[in-house]
Rosetta silent file (secondary structure, phi, psi, omega in degrees, C-alpha in Angstrom):
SEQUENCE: XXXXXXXXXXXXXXXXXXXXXXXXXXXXXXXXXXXXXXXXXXXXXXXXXXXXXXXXXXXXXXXXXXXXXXXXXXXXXXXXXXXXXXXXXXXXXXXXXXXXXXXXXXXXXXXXXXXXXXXXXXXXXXXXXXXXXXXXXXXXXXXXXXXXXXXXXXXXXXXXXXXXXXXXXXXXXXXXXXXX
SCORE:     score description
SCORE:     0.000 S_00000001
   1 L     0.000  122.479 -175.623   -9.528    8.023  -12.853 S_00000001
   2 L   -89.731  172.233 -153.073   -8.025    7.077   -9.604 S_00000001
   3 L  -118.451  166.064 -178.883   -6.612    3.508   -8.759 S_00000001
   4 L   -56.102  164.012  178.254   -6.324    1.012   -6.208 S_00000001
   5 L  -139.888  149.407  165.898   -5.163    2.596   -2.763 S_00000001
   6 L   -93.908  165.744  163.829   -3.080    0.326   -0.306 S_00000001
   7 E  -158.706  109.731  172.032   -3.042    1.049    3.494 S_00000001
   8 E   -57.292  116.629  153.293    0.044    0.290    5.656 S_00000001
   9 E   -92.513  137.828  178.642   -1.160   -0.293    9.273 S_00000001
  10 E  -110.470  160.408 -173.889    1.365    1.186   11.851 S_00000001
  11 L  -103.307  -29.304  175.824    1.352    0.257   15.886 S_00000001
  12 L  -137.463  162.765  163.264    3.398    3.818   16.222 S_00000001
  13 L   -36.231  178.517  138.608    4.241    7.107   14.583 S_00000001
  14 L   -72.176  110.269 -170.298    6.866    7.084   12.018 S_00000001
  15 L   -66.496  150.893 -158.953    9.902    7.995   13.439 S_00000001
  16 H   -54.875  -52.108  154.198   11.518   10.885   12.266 S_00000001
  17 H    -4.848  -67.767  179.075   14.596    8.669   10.813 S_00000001
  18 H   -94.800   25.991  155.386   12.453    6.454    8.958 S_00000001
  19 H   -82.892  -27.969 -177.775   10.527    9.427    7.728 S_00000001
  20 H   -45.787  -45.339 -174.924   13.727   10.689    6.597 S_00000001
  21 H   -65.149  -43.184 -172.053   14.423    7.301    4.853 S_00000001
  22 H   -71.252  -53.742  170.234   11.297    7.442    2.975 S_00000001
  23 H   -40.407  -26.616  156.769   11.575   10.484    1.638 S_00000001
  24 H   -69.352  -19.549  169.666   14.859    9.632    0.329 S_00000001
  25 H   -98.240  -20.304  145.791   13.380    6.433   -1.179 S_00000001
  26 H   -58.957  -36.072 -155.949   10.506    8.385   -2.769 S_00000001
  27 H  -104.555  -42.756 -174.745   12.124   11.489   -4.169 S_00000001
  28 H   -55.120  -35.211 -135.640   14.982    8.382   -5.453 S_00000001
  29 L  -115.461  -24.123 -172.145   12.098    6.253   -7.177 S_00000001
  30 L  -138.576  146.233  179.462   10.581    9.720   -8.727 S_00000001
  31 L  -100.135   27.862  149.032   11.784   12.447  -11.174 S_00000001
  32 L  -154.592  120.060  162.895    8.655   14.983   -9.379 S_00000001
  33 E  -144.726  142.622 -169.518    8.361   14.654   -5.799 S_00000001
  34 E  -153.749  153.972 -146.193    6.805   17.190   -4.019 S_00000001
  35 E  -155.544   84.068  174.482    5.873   17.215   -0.335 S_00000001
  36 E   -77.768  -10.562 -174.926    2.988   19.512    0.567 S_00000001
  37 E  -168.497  113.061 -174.601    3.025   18.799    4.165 S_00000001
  38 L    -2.987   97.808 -154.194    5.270   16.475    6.100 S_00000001
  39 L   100.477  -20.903  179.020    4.637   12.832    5.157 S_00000001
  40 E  -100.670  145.851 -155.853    2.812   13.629    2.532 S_00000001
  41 E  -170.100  131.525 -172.437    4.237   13.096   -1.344 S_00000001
  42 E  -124.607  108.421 -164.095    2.920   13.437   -4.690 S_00000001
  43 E  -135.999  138.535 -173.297    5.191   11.647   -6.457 S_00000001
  44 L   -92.142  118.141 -162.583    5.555    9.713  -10.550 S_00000001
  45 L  -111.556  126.302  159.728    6.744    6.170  -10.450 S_00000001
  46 L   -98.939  147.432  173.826    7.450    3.989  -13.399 S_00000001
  47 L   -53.425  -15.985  176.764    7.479   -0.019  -12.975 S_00000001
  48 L   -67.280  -43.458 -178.309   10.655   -0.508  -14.488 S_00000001
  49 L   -86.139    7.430  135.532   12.336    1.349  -11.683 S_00000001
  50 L   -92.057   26.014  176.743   10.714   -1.004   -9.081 S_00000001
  51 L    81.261   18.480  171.016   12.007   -3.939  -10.868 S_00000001
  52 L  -133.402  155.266  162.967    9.179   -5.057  -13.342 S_00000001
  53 L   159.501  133.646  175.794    8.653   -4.541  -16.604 S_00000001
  54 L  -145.934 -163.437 -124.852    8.878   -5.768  -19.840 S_00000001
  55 L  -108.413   25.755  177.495    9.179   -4.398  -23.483 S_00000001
  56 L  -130.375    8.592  170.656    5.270   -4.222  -23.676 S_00000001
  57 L   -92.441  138.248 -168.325    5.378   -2.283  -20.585 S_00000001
  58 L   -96.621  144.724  175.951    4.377    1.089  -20.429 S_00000001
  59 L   -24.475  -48.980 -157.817    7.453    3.507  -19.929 S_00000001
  60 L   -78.312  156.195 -172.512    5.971    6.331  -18.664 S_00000001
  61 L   -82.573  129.202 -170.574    5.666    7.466  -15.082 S_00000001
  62 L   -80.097 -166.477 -164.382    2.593    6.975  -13.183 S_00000001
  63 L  -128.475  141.813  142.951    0.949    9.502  -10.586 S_00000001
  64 E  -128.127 -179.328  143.104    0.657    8.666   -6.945 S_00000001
  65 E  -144.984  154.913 -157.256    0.275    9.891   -3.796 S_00000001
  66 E  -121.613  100.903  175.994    1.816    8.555   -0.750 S_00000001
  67 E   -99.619  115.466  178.004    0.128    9.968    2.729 S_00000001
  68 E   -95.742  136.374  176.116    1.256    9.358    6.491 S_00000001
  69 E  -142.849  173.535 -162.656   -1.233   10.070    8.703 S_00000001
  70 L   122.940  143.005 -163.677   -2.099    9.896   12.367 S_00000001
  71 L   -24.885  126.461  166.490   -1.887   11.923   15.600 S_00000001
  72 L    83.109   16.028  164.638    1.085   14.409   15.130 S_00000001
  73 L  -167.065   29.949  151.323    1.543   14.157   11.441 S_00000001
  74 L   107.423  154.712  164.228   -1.314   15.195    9.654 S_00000001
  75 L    81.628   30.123 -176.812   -4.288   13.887    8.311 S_00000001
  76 L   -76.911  -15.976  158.819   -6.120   12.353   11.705 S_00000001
  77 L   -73.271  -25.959  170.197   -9.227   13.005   10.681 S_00000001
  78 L   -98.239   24.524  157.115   -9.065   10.581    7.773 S_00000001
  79 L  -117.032   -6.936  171.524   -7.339    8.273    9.502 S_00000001
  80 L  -104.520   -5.189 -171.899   -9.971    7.832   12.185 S_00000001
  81 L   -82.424  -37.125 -174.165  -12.819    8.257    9.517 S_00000001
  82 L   -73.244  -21.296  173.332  -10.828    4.941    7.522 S_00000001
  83 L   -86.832 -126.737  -55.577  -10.672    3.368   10.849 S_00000001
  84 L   -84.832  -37.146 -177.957  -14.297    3.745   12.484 S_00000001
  85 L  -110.255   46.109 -175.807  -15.528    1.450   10.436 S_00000001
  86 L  -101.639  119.987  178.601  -13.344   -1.347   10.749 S_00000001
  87 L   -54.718 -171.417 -161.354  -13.413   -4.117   13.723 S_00000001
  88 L  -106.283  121.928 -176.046  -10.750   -3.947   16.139 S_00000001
  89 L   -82.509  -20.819  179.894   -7.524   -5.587   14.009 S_00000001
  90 H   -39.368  -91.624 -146.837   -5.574   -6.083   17.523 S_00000001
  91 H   -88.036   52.895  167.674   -6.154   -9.482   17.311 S_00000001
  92 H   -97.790  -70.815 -150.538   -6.230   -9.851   13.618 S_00000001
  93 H   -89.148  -37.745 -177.944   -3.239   -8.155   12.986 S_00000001
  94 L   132.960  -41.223 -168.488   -1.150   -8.172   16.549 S_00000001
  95 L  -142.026  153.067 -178.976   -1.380   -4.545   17.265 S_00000001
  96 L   -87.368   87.838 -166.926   -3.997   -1.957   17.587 S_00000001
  97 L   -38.007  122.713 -149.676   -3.078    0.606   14.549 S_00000001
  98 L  -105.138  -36.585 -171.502   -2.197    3.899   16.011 S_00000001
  99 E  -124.175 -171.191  169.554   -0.740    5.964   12.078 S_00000001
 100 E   159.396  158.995  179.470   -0.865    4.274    8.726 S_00000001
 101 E  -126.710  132.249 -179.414   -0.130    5.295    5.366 S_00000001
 102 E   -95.564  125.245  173.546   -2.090    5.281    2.451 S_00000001
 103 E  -122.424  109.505 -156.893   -0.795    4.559   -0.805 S_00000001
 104 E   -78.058  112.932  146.897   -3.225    6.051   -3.943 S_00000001
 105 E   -67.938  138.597 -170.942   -2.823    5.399   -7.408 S_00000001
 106 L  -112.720   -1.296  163.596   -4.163    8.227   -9.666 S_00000001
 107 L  -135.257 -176.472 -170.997   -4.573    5.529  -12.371 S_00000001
 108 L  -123.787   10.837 -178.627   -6.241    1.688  -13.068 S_00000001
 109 L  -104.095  166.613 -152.395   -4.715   -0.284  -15.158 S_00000001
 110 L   -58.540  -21.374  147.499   -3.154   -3.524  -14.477 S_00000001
 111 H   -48.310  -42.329 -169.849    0.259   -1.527  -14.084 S_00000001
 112 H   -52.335  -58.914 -156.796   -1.032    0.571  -11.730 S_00000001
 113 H   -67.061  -45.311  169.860   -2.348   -2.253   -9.301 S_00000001
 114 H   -31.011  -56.249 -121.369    1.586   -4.183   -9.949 S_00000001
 115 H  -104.758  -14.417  176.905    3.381   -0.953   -9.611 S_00000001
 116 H   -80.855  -54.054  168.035    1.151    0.298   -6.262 S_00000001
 117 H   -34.667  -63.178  178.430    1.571   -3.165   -4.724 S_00000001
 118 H   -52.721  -49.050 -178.931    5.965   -2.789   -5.134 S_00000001
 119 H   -60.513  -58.893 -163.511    5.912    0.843   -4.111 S_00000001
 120 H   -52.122  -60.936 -171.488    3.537    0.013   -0.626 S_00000001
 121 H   -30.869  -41.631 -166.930    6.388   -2.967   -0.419 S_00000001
 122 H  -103.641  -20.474  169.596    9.010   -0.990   -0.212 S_00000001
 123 H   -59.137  -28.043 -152.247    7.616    2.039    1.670 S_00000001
 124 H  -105.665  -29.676  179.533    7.089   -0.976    4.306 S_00000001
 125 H   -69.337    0.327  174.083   10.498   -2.232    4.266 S_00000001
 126 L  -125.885    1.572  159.641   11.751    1.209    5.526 S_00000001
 127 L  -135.736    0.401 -177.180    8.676    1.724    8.171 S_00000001
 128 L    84.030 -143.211 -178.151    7.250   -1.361    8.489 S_00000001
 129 L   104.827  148.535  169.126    3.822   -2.024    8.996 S_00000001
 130 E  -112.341  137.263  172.841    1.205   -4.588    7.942 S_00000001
 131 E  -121.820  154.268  175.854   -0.850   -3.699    4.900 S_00000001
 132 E  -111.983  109.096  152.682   -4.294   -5.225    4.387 S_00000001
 133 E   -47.359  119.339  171.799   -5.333   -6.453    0.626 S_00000001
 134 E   -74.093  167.394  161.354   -8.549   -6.840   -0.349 S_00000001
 135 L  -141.677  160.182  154.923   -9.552  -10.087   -2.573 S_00000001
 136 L   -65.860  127.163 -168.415  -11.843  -11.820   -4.706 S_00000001
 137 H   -44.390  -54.133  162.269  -13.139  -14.494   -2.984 S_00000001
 138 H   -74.830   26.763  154.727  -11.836  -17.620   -5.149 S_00000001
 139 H  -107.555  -13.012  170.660   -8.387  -16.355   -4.646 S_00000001
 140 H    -6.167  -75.712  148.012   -8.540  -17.401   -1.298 S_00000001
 141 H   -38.964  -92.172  175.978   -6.218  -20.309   -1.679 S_00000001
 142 H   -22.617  -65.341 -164.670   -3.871  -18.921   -3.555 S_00000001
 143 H   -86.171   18.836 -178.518   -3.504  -16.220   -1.069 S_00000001
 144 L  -101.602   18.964  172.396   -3.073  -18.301    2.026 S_00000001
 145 L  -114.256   -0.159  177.336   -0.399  -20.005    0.534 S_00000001
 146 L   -90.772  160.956 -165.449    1.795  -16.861   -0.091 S_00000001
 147 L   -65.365  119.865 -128.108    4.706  -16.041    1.671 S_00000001
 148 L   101.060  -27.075 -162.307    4.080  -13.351    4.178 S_00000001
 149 L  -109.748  158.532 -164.628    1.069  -13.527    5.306 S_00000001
 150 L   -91.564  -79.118 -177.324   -0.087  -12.609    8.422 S_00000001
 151 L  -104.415  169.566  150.901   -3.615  -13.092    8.521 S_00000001
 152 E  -128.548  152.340  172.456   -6.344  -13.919    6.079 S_00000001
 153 L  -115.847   65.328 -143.654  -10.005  -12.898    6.997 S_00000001
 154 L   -77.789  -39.743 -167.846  -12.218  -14.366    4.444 S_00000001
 155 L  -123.763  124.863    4.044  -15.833  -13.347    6.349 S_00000001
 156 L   -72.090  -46.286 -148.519  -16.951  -10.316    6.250 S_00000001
 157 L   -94.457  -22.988 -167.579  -14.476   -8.662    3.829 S_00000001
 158 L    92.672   77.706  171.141  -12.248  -10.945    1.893 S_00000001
 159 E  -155.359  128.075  166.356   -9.013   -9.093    3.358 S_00000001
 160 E  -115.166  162.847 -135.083   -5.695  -10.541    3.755 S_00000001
 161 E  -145.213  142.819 -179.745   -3.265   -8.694    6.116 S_00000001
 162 E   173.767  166.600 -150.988    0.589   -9.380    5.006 S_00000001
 163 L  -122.049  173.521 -171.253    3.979   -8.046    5.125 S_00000001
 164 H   -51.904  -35.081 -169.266    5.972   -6.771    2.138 S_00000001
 165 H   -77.334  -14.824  171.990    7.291  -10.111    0.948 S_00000001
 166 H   -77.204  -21.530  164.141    3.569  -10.992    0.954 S_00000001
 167 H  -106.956    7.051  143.517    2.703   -8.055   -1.582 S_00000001
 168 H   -46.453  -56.757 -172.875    5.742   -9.140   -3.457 S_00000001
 169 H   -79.316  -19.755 -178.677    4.615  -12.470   -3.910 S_00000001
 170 L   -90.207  -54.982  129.262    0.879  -11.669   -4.572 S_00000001
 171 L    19.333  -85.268  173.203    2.170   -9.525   -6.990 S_00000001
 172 L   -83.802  -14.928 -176.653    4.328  -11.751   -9.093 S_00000001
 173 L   -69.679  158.530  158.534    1.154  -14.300   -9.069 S_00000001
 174 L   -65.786  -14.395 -176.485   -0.765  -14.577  -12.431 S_00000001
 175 L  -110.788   31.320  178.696   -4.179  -13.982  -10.928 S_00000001
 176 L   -57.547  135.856  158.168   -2.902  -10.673   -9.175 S_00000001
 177 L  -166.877  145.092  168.954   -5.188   -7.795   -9.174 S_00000001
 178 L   -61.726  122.316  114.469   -6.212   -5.069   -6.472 S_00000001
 179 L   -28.780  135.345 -148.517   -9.406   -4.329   -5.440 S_00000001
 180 L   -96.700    0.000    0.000  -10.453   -0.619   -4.998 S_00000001
């Protein structure tokens, strides 16, 4: 059963540097990483080794997959198919997204959405990026008051736009949960 998916927006490629960096912070974070095509990584993560966890947590490593995509590094058709139907985020966001990376859970439970949240965080602290959240509506509050955030768009979608320490902090709330 797949899981929530995150999506990093980027204003540029990834540069080869900080692709370098992720892959070293991906292959570090997982005992199977595998890389079918530049940018791309199917990789197992458990929550403990992104800093949560507690003795009711489960152990075992979850399945992701972590995809960069956009002109000149695979995957542009499904990055313009996830874009087309989207308004134009320039001025939502700042920038018109040019890449982005999608980050997939292959499972659902309330680990998953925690441990998908930390992992996008830290993929974005080495490429940057804005990611957009989806929400339940009568979290609203709550999420305009976390740290981070860039935008919130309550009409049409219920999407707040935010920076890592903003899926940190959303995160760590008690009424956290992802939306698929």
């Amino acid at each position: 059963m797949a899981g929530p998916v995150l999506v990093i927006e980027l204003p540029e490629r990834v540069p080869d540097a900080a692709l370098g960096e992720l892959r070293g912070l991906l292959s570090g974070l997982s005992p199977r990483f595998e890389e079918p095509r530049p940018g791309e990584y199917d990789i197992k993560v458990s929550a403990r080794r992104l800093g949560v966890g507690e003795d009711d947590t489960p152990a075992e490593y979850r399945p992701f997959i972590v995809s960069v995509m956009g002109p000149g590094i695979g995957d542009v058709e499904i990055f313009e198919a996830e874009h087309a139907d989207e308004s134009d985020l320039e001025p939502i966001i700042g920038f018109k997204p040019t890449h982005a990376v999608d980050v997939i859970s292959m499972c659902n439970s309330r680990i998953d959405h925690i441990i998908t949240a930390l992992l996008t965080a830290a993929i974005m602290d080495v490429i940057g990026g804005v990611a957009g959240v989806e929400f339940r509506e009568d979290l609203a509050q709550v999420i305009a008051g976390l740290p981070g955030l860039v935008r919130l768009v309550p009409d049409p979608w219920q999407v707040a736009f935010g920076t890592s320490d903003f899926l940190r902090a959303w995160a760590a709330h008690p009424d956290f949960r992802l939306l698929k």
